[in-house]
Amino acid sequence: MEPSRPSSPPPPLPPLAESFPSSRKLERGDLQVPEREITLTDGSTLCVYDTTGPQGHDPERGLPRRRQPWIDARVQRGDSNFSQLHYARRGLVTEEMQFCALRENVDPEFVRSEIARGRAIIPANRNHQEIEPMIIGRNFLVKINANIGNSALGSSIREEVDKLQWAIRWGADTVMDLSTGKDLKTTREWILRNSPVPIGTVPIYEALERVQGKVEDLDLKLYLEVIEEQAAQGVDYFTVHAGVLLRHVPLTAERVTGIVSRGGSIMAKWCLHHHEENFLYTGFDAICKIMQKYDVSFSLGDGLRPGSIADANDDAQFGELEALGELTQRAWAHDVQVMIEGPGHVPMHKIQENMDRQLRICHEAPFYTLGPLTTDIAPGYDHITSAIGAAMIGSMGTAMLCYVTPKEHLGLPDRDDVKQGVIAYKIAAHAADLAKGHRGAQARDDALSKARFAFRWQDQFNLALDPETARKYHDATLPQDGAKVAHFCSMCGPRFCSMKLTEEVRDYARRGMADKSAEFAARGGELYAAP
Amino acid sequence: MEPSRPSSPPPPLPPLAESFPSSRKLERGDLQVPEREITLTDGSTLCVYDTTGPQGHDPERGLPRRRQPWIDARVQRGDSNFSQLHYARRGLVTEEMQFCALRENVDPEFVRSEIARGRAIIPANRNHQEIEPMIIGRNFLVKINANIGNSALGSSIREEVDKLQWAIRWGADTVMDLSTGKDLKTTREWILRNSPVPIGTVPIYEALERVQGKVEDLDLKLYLEVIEEQAAQGVDYFTVHAGVLLRHVPLTAERVTGIVSRGGSIMAKWCLHHHEENFLYTGFDAICKIMQKYDVSFSLGDGLRPGSIADANDDAQFGELEALGELTQRAWAHDVQVMIEGPGHVPMHKIQENMDRQLRICHEAPFYTLGPLTTDIAPGYDHITSAIGAAMIGSMGTAMLCYVTPKEHLGLPDRDDVKQGVIAYKIAAHAADLAKGHRGAQARDDALSKARFAFRWQDQFNLALDPETARKYHDATLPQDGAKVAHFCSMCGPRFCSMKLTEEVRDYARRGMADKSAEFAARGGELYAAP
């Protein structure tokens, strides 16, 4: 059985200016930290965090290598340990830390201290010099990750680069290449050379390709070869399922949905076949050594995450979490940065426990969760079932949210699915930033709400996460240009508009208070007149 | 400026069987309580709550009047007070209460007691005899409301009936007719006679039409005429903005988005113009008398709800809530059922306070919230920004969630927007039911997850909230019929599937445990062998 392939490849991406009208990209300071400036109709501006990267470069040649001079200088001065964690522990503020500090509007020293204590990471392989550094930690803006990647059944390399650029256009902070088909190395090379955001992979997928899918033939030697090659290419973080231990596997046998993580099921099968401990666990120090050399960060995989509401917070899941806590300290001993992957499918009332345990057991290493999905009954809408859980766990302290697209559980996401997933997760992350009282997060809400209330339609669109869709929806009822400046909208019509009425209420209220002021002054300014 | 109208009306709705394959409607017991039975491929069945109502009736003739014999019997025995609250307080379990008890799988006496103490309502106008009674209260399933209604700028009557039927197909538990244009009475008549769910309205809209939009010409006499007519037609609940008091209005003047509720701004303007107290407040007892006569329930409107993150939980909002608490007791004194409307736009960390205050101040009357939207920055996606808040406040005890469509703030929802809004809110309501540990809620999640894990694709689709979309997304990558029974999916391809691997893991684990058992038995059954 062969899958049907679309008869023609998708059209090229529209230019950035079409997606974000009245916006321009700025680069702040010597480090050229990117941001997007939105100009409103009154001439005022609002700057927003920007992940879109340099535009207009030939994908065959890749992006400019902005980190090259920073890293060259470190080589020249004879550094032998290039890990951000190593520098941070020694009290050194790197250019990457400065860059993140400017991007987040915080003190560089704060960035350094958060990294030094393992509470934040800057995934930045020394060989991925194209990236604009970003930081993942619960005292910074909540980040989102988008997964792309072909499988044996679909997708071409050009489509993957397009998906990368499309995902970062809408706000993906990191991208994972989860390809499992042919040409893994070439696909990854294209993605890395064209990615201004950190790229993560799951190296066990490539290792498995090399043994023709025979799980039992995997071993540490092969795995180390694979990660050395991927690290040399510039991958910024690896998902490593080193916490799936032999003793955990039987705990999954009675689950409703067993093991749903690909990496988790591979390692579980390997453990059972050989009746030996997971070689990623026993060989963890060797893995750390390679990752330290390139400053690849760990994303310690949750191979036993629950795949259904029924399996949430069970012994298998929390047993693995204990192992991840131990591995976190082992990685830190090698100066390797760590984040911890989390579920999955979790009903709302069980989310807090995930966050609490992760912080405690994993020594406050950043948490990076997939959703969680808060119900299983809505395939086709899992970007929504999971945005609910993602917003909640984000507000509790999860540092990065792995997006879920509408096609989750059903098929491979196409371009529109990627956009839907990213936007849903930008919403979740921003809602979490607001809930955490993140400094400055509310400025965009306020600007948009003021525009809305003043009937500045163009500003309302341009301040939106997705200006094009906002405009399109408005135009579906009131397409004329005049409607963009009209002091009413299609919901109520011209006679009957609450916002218009409120303007009158304000006038009345102000006049009323002015009258009262005059009266008060006339009375001689005494606060309480004698009765 | 005239709005553009679609050149042709939308096509007729597809038949119910097309939306829900392998489903049939059942009617349980003497009261013919509806439910939908989904038959799985192994012949087992799962029954789900059903709001779709009787099918195949001529809209010109309306639905059968299933409540007619119940009400006739009450008239024959000489009842003079038909309010469910009145009956409940006297210890009487009505057919409506029995119906709701069967629908929710609870004891009828529990339904009665919850209504008697004001903690739940059954909105059921004695003249809306077509409805299948439903209950709104925090100890029952979380309900959702869908708004429909034409405005001066769009929509025809047939389209409104279509929207009603479309909204209840996907799970709307009540529908509000928010029409503000022409032919209000006729539109409402069509909707009522074709609605198996309770219908709510905001009568001040019609009152305003009758004074040609001149707010200052509104008065109690006219308002009472309007509600008497609407009550006689059979409207089940009225939004009444009686808590917008003169003293609250100046509290909104410095808001970012002033007063965004239409009803709220009308009453605020009236108060200021006349410098008199809101006639809905001063005339509240007269309003109650009419509502009691027909057993119309109050939905006490939150005219001062925040319209932006900046305005959440402010003095205007909570000032009005205090007034609603007082009005709740006044309505109860007239045997009129009450629910309380809530915001609006609220960041996640301020949601709990809304719920806590509402329960305390309004004496546990059911809360009925719009969203809340958890950020303002995503026009075009406010079904998602608000589903996050709705799921959270639902899990905290809100009894009914008013949906928000993707067109919120931008335009009038079309058919697809209505569906998107309803599905997003079914997700929120169900996630809340799970979080509340609602008895039986997880059965559908478990059934779907089991189907997913066993690669029973058809069952996975048919158990979904939206089978058609789930199937369509699957078919986008793997359209062949064979793929529906394949033991893999497009995400990983045939070689590389975590669920397939897990099946093998299970076999290994079971064999492993069997081996261990045999070994254990061979050792003589001692738990700890000597080393």
PDB file of N, CA, C and O in Angstrom, chain A residues 42-83:
ATOM      1  N   ASP A  42      -1.363  55.753  14.326  1.00  0.00           N
ATOM      2  CA  ASP A  42      -1.032  57.068  14.899  1.00  0.00           C
ATOM      3  C   ASP A  42       0.477  57.307  14.911  1.00  0.00           C
ATOM      4  O   ASP A  42       0.944  58.293  15.495  1.00  0.00           O
ATOM      5  N   GLY A  43       1.244  56.409  14.309  1.00  0.00           N
ATOM      6  CA  GLY A  43       2.690  56.591  14.235  1.00  0.00           C
ATOM      7  C   GLY A  43       3.453  55.961  15.392  1.00  0.00           C
ATOM      8  O   GLY A  43       4.679  55.829  15.325  1.00  0.00           O
ATOM      9  N   SER A  44       2.743  55.569  16.450  1.00  0.00           N
ATOM     10  CA  SER A  44       3.437  54.922  17.566  1.00  0.00           C
ATOM     11  C   SER A  44       3.817  53.500  17.158  1.00  0.00           C
ATOM     12  O   SER A  44       3.324  52.966  16.159  1.00  0.00           O
ATOM     13  N   THR A  45       4.713  52.911  17.935  1.00  0.00           N
ATOM     14  CA  THR A  45       5.207  51.580  17.580  1.00  0.00           C
ATOM     15  C   THR A  45       5.169  50.636  18.772  1.00  0.00           C
ATOM     16  O   THR A  45       5.164  51.066  19.924  1.00  0.00           O
ATOM     17  N   LEU A  46       5.139  49.363  18.456  1.00  0.00           N
ATOM     18  CA  LEU A  46       5.257  48.323  19.483  1.00  0.00           C
ATOM     19  C   LEU A  46       6.226  47.273  18.951  1.00  0.00           C
ATOM     20  O   LEU A  46       6.107  46.840  17.806  1.00  0.00           O
ATOM     21  N   CYS A  47       7.202  46.911  19.781  1.00  0.00           N
ATOM     22  CA  CYS A  47       8.162  45.891  19.357  1.00  0.00           C
ATOM     23  C   CYS A  47       7.793  44.547  19.958  1.00  0.00           C
ATOM     24  O   CYS A  47       7.432  44.467  21.131  1.00  0.00           O
ATOM     25  N   VAL A  48       7.883  43.509  19.141  1.00  0.00           N
ATOM     26  CA  VAL A  48       7.571  42.165  19.631  1.00  0.00           C
ATOM     27  C   VAL A  48       8.740  41.231  19.333  1.00  0.00           C
ATOM     28  O   VAL A  48       9.533  41.459  18.407  1.00  0.00           O
ATOM     29  N   TYR A  49       8.839  40.203  20.158  1.00  0.00           N
ATOM     30  CA  TYR A  49       9.863  39.154  20.024  1.00  0.00           C
ATOM     31  C   TYR A  49       9.756  38.560  18.630  1.00  0.00           C
ATOM     32  O   TYR A  49       8.668  38.336  18.111  1.00  0.00           O
ATOM     33  N   ASP A  50      10.884  38.288  18.030  1.00  0.00           N
ATOM     34  CA  ASP A  50      10.870  37.850  16.635  1.00  0.00           C
ATOM     35  C   ASP A  50      11.717  36.605  16.428  1.00  0.00           C
ATOM     36  O   ASP A  50      12.884  36.561  16.832  1.00  0.00           O
ATOM     37  N   THR A  51      11.126  35.604  15.803  1.00  0.00           N
ATOM     38  CA  THR A  51      11.839  34.343  15.557  1.00  0.00           C
ATOM     39  C   THR A  51      12.056  34.082  14.075  1.00  0.00           C
ATOM     40  O   THR A  51      12.523  33.007  13.706  1.00  0.00           O
ATOM     41  N   THR A  52      11.704  35.049  13.223  1.00  0.00           N
ATOM     42  CA  THR A  52      11.628  34.744  11.790  1.00  0.00           C
ATOM     43  C   THR A  52      12.990  34.597  11.125  1.00  0.00           C
ATOM     44  O   THR A  52      13.092  34.017  10.050  1.00  0.00           O
ATOM     45  N   GLY A  53      14.041  35.155  11.741  1.00  0.00           N
ATOM     46  CA  GLY A  53      15.381  35.001  11.181  1.00  0.00           C
ATOM     47  C   GLY A  53      15.616  35.873   9.960  1.00  0.00           C
ATOM     48  O   GLY A  53      14.689  36.512   9.454  1.00  0.00           O
ATOM     49  N   PRO A  54      16.878  35.881   9.486  1.00  0.00           N
ATOM     50  CA  PRO A  54      17.212  36.677   8.306  1.00  0.00           C
ATOM     51  C   PRO A  54      16.398  36.205   7.092  1.00  0.00           C
ATOM     52  O   PRO A  54      16.149  35.017   6.936  1.00  0.00           O
ATOM     53  N   GLN A  55      15.986  37.169   6.284  1.00  0.00           N
ATOM     54  CA  GLN A  55      15.130  36.857   5.131  1.00  0.00           C
ATOM     55  C   GLN A  55      15.909  36.975   3.827  1.00  0.00           C
ATOM     56  O   GLN A  55      16.914  37.676   3.748  1.00  0.00           O
ATOM     57  N   GLY A  56      15.413  36.315   2.819  1.00  0.00           N
ATOM     58  CA  GLY A  56      15.885  36.541   1.459  1.00  0.00           C
ATOM     59  C   GLY A  56      17.185  35.839   1.106  1.00  0.00           C
ATOM     60  O   GLY A  56      17.813  36.161   0.097  1.00  0.00           O
ATOM     61  N   HIS A  57      17.597  34.886   1.936  1.00  0.00           N
ATOM     62  CA  HIS A  57      18.838  34.170   1.602  1.00  0.00           C
ATOM     63  C   HIS A  57      18.528  32.945   0.760  1.00  0.00           C
ATOM     64  O   HIS A  57      17.485  32.324   0.899  1.00  0.00           O
ATOM     65  N   ASP A  58      19.489  32.602  -0.087  1.00  0.00           N
ATOM     66  CA  ASP A  58      19.362  31.415  -0.923  1.00  0.00           C
ATOM     67  C   ASP A  58      19.497  30.176  -0.043  1.00  0.00           C
ATOM     68  O   ASP A  58      20.540  29.972   0.587  1.00  0.00           O
ATOM     69  N   PRO A  59      18.463  29.344   0.017  1.00  0.00           N
ATOM     70  CA  PRO A  59      18.529  28.154   0.883  1.00  0.00           C
ATOM     71  C   PRO A  59      19.709  27.242   0.548  1.00  0.00           C
ATOM     72  O   PRO A  59      20.235  26.553   1.426  1.00  0.00           O
ATOM     73  N   GLU A  60      20.146  27.264  -0.682  1.00  0.00           N
ATOM     74  CA  GLU A  60      21.294  26.426  -1.066  1.00  0.00           C
ATOM     75  C   GLU A  60      22.569  26.890  -0.358  1.00  0.00           C
ATOM     76  O   GLU A  60      23.486  26.108  -0.135  1.00  0.00           O
ATOM     77  N   ARG A  61      22.631  28.189  -0.036  1.00  0.00           N
ATOM     78  CA  ARG A  61      23.823  28.721   0.625  1.00  0.00           C
ATOM     79  C   ARG A  61      23.649  28.866   2.131  1.00  0.00           C
ATOM     80  O   ARG A  61      24.630  29.002   2.866  1.00  0.00           O
ATOM     81  N   GLY A  62      22.415  28.845   2.585  1.00  0.00           N
ATOM     82  CA  GLY A  62      22.172  28.920   4.020  1.00  0.00           C
ATOM     83  C   GLY A  62      22.235  30.343   4.558  1.00  0.00           C
ATOM     84  O   GLY A  62      22.495  31.312   3.828  1.00  0.00           O
ATOM     85  N   LEU A  63      21.993  30.468   5.855  1.00  0.00           N
ATOM     86  CA  LEU A  63      21.976  31.782   6.514  1.00  0.00           C
ATOM     87  C   LEU A  63      23.391  32.227   6.862  1.00  0.00           C
ATOM     88  O   LEU A  63      24.297  31.398   6.968  1.00  0.00           O
ATOM     89  N   PRO A  64      23.572  33.542   7.096  1.00  0.00           N
ATOM     90  CA  PRO A  64      24.874  34.015   7.580  1.00  0.00           C
ATOM     91  C   PRO A  64      25.189  33.390   8.946  1.00  0.00           C
ATOM     92  O   PRO A  64      24.280  33.118   9.731  1.00  0.00           O
ATOM     93  N   ARG A  65      26.470  33.186   9.199  1.00  0.00           N
ATOM     94  CA  ARG A  65      26.879  32.518  10.446  1.00  0.00           C
ATOM     95  C   ARG A  65      27.219  33.575  11.480  1.00  0.00           C
ATOM     96  O   ARG A  65      28.379  33.872  11.757  1.00  0.00           O
ATOM     97  N   ARG A  66      26.205  34.082  12.147  1.00  0.00           N
ATOM     98  CA  ARG A  66      26.428  35.224  13.034  1.00  0.00           C
ATOM     99  C   ARG A  66      27.252  34.895  14.268  1.00  0.00           C
ATOM    100  O   ARG A  66      27.872  35.771  14.851  1.00  0.00           O
ATOM    101  N   ARG A  67      27.283  33.646  14.667  1.00  0.00           N
ATOM    102  CA  ARG A  67      28.054  33.301  15.873  1.00  0.00           C
ATOM    103  C   ARG A  67      29.519  33.008  15.564  1.00  0.00           C
ATOM    104  O   ARG A  67      30.304  32.820  16.498  1.00  0.00           O
ATOM    105  N   GLN A  68      29.872  32.982  14.289  1.00  0.00           N
ATOM    106  CA  GLN A  68      31.235  32.576  13.946  1.00  0.00           C
ATOM    107  C   GLN A  68      32.320  33.409  14.645  1.00  0.00           C
ATOM    108  O   GLN A  68      33.225  32.832  15.262  1.00  0.00           O
ATOM    109  N   PRO A  69      32.235  34.761  14.610  1.00  0.00           N
ATOM    110  CA  PRO A  69      33.287  35.533  15.294  1.00  0.00           C
ATOM    111  C   PRO A  69      33.349  35.265  16.798  1.00  0.00           C
ATOM    112  O   PRO A  69      34.438  35.257  17.386  1.00  0.00           O
ATOM    113  N   TRP A  70      32.194  35.039  17.418  1.00  0.00           N
ATOM    114  CA  TRP A  70      32.209  34.763  18.864  1.00  0.00           C
ATOM    115  C   TRP A  70      32.976  33.484  19.145  1.00  0.00           C
ATOM    116  O   TRP A  70      33.781  33.419  20.080  1.00  0.00           O
ATOM    117  N   ILE A  71      32.691  32.493  18.340  1.00  0.00           N
ATOM    118  CA  ILE A  71      33.289  31.178  18.603  1.00  0.00           C
ATOM    119  C   ILE A  71      34.760  31.165  18.183  1.00  0.00           C
ATOM    120  O   ILE A  71      35.614  30.600  18.884  1.00  0.00           O
ATOM    121  N   ASP A  72      35.066  31.828  17.083  1.00  0.00           N
ATOM    122  CA  ASP A  72      36.470  31.934  16.664  1.00  0.00           C
ATOM    123  C   ASP A  72      37.318  32.553  17.774  1.00  0.00           C
ATOM    124  O   ASP A  72      38.431  32.085  18.057  1.00  0.00           O
ATOM    125  N   ALA A  73      36.775  33.586  18.416  1.00  0.00           N
ATOM    126  CA  ALA A  73      37.532  34.253  19.475  1.00  0.00           C
ATOM    127  C   ALA A  73      37.810  33.292  20.626  1.00  0.00           C
ATOM    128  O   ALA A  73      38.887  33.309  21.232  1.00  0.00           O
ATOM    129  N   ARG A  74      36.840  32.413  20.922  1.00  0.00           N
ATOM    130  CA  ARG A  74      37.033  31.445  22.015  1.00  0.00           C
ATOM    131  C   ARG A  74      38.108  30.429  21.647  1.00  0.00           C
ATOM    132  O   ARG A  74      38.908  30.030  22.496  1.00  0.00           O
ATOM    133  N   VAL A  75      38.078  30.028  20.379  1.00  0.00           N
ATOM    134  CA  VAL A  75      39.107  29.082  19.929  1.00  0.00           C
ATOM    135  C   VAL A  75      40.479  29.736  20.027  1.00  0.00           C
ATOM    136  O   VAL A  75      41.434  29.141  20.532  1.00  0.00           O
ATOM    137  N   GLN A  76      40.550  30.986  19.533  1.00  0.00           N
ATOM    138  CA  GLN A  76      41.837  31.696  19.531  1.00  0.00           C
ATOM    139  C   GLN A  76      42.424  31.845  20.930  1.00  0.00           C
ATOM    140  O   GLN A  76      43.639  31.788  21.118  1.00  0.00           O
ATOM    141  N   ARG A  77      41.514  32.053  21.926  1.00  0.00           N
ATOM    142  CA  ARG A  77      42.070  32.221  23.270  1.00  0.00           C
ATOM    143  C   ARG A  77      42.319  30.874  23.956  1.00  0.00           C
ATOM    144  O   ARG A  77      42.711  30.826  25.120  1.00  0.00           O
ATOM    145  N   GLY A  78      42.085  29.805  23.205  1.00  0.00           N
ATOM    146  CA  GLY A  78      42.485  28.490  23.688  1.00  0.00           C
ATOM    147  C   GLY A  78      41.493  27.767  24.571  1.00  0.00           C
ATOM    148  O   GLY A  78      41.860  26.854  25.318  1.00  0.00           O
ATOM    149  N   ASP A  79      40.206  28.183  24.509  1.00  0.00           N
ATOM    150  CA  ASP A  79      39.200  27.475  25.309  1.00  0.00           C
ATOM    151  C   ASP A  79      39.132  26.010  24.878  1.00  0.00           C
ATOM    152  O   ASP A  79      39.285  25.699  23.690  1.00  0.00           O
ATOM    153  N   SER A  80      38.874  25.150  25.864  1.00  0.00           N
ATOM    154  CA  SER A  80      38.699  23.740  25.489  1.00  0.00           C
ATOM    155  C   SER A  80      37.286  23.261  25.816  1.00  0.00           C
ATOM    156  O   SER A  80      36.849  22.229  25.337  1.00  0.00           O
ATOM    157  N   ASN A  81      36.572  24.007  26.615  1.00  0.00           N
ATOM    158  CA  ASN A  81      35.207  23.625  26.986  1.00  0.00           C
ATOM    159  C   ASN A  81      34.272  24.753  26.544  1.00  0.00           C
ATOM    160  O   ASN A  81      34.322  25.869  27.070  1.00  0.00           O
ATOM    161  N   PHE A  82      33.428  24.458  25.567  1.00  0.00           N
ATOM    162  CA  PHE A  82      32.626  25.504  24.935  1.00  0.00           C
ATOM    163  C   PHE A  82      31.184  25.531  25.457  1.00  0.00           C
ATOM    164  O   PHE A  82      30.341  26.214  24.908  1.00  0.00           O
ATOM    165  N   SER A  83      30.928  24.782  26.493  1.00  0.00           N
ATOM    166  CA  SER A  83      29.545  24.691  26.963  1.00  0.00           C
ATOM    167  C   SER A  83      29.116  25.977  27.682  1.00  0.00           C
ATOM    168  O   SER A  83      29.867  26.555  28.478  1.00  0.00           O
TER     169      SER A  83
END
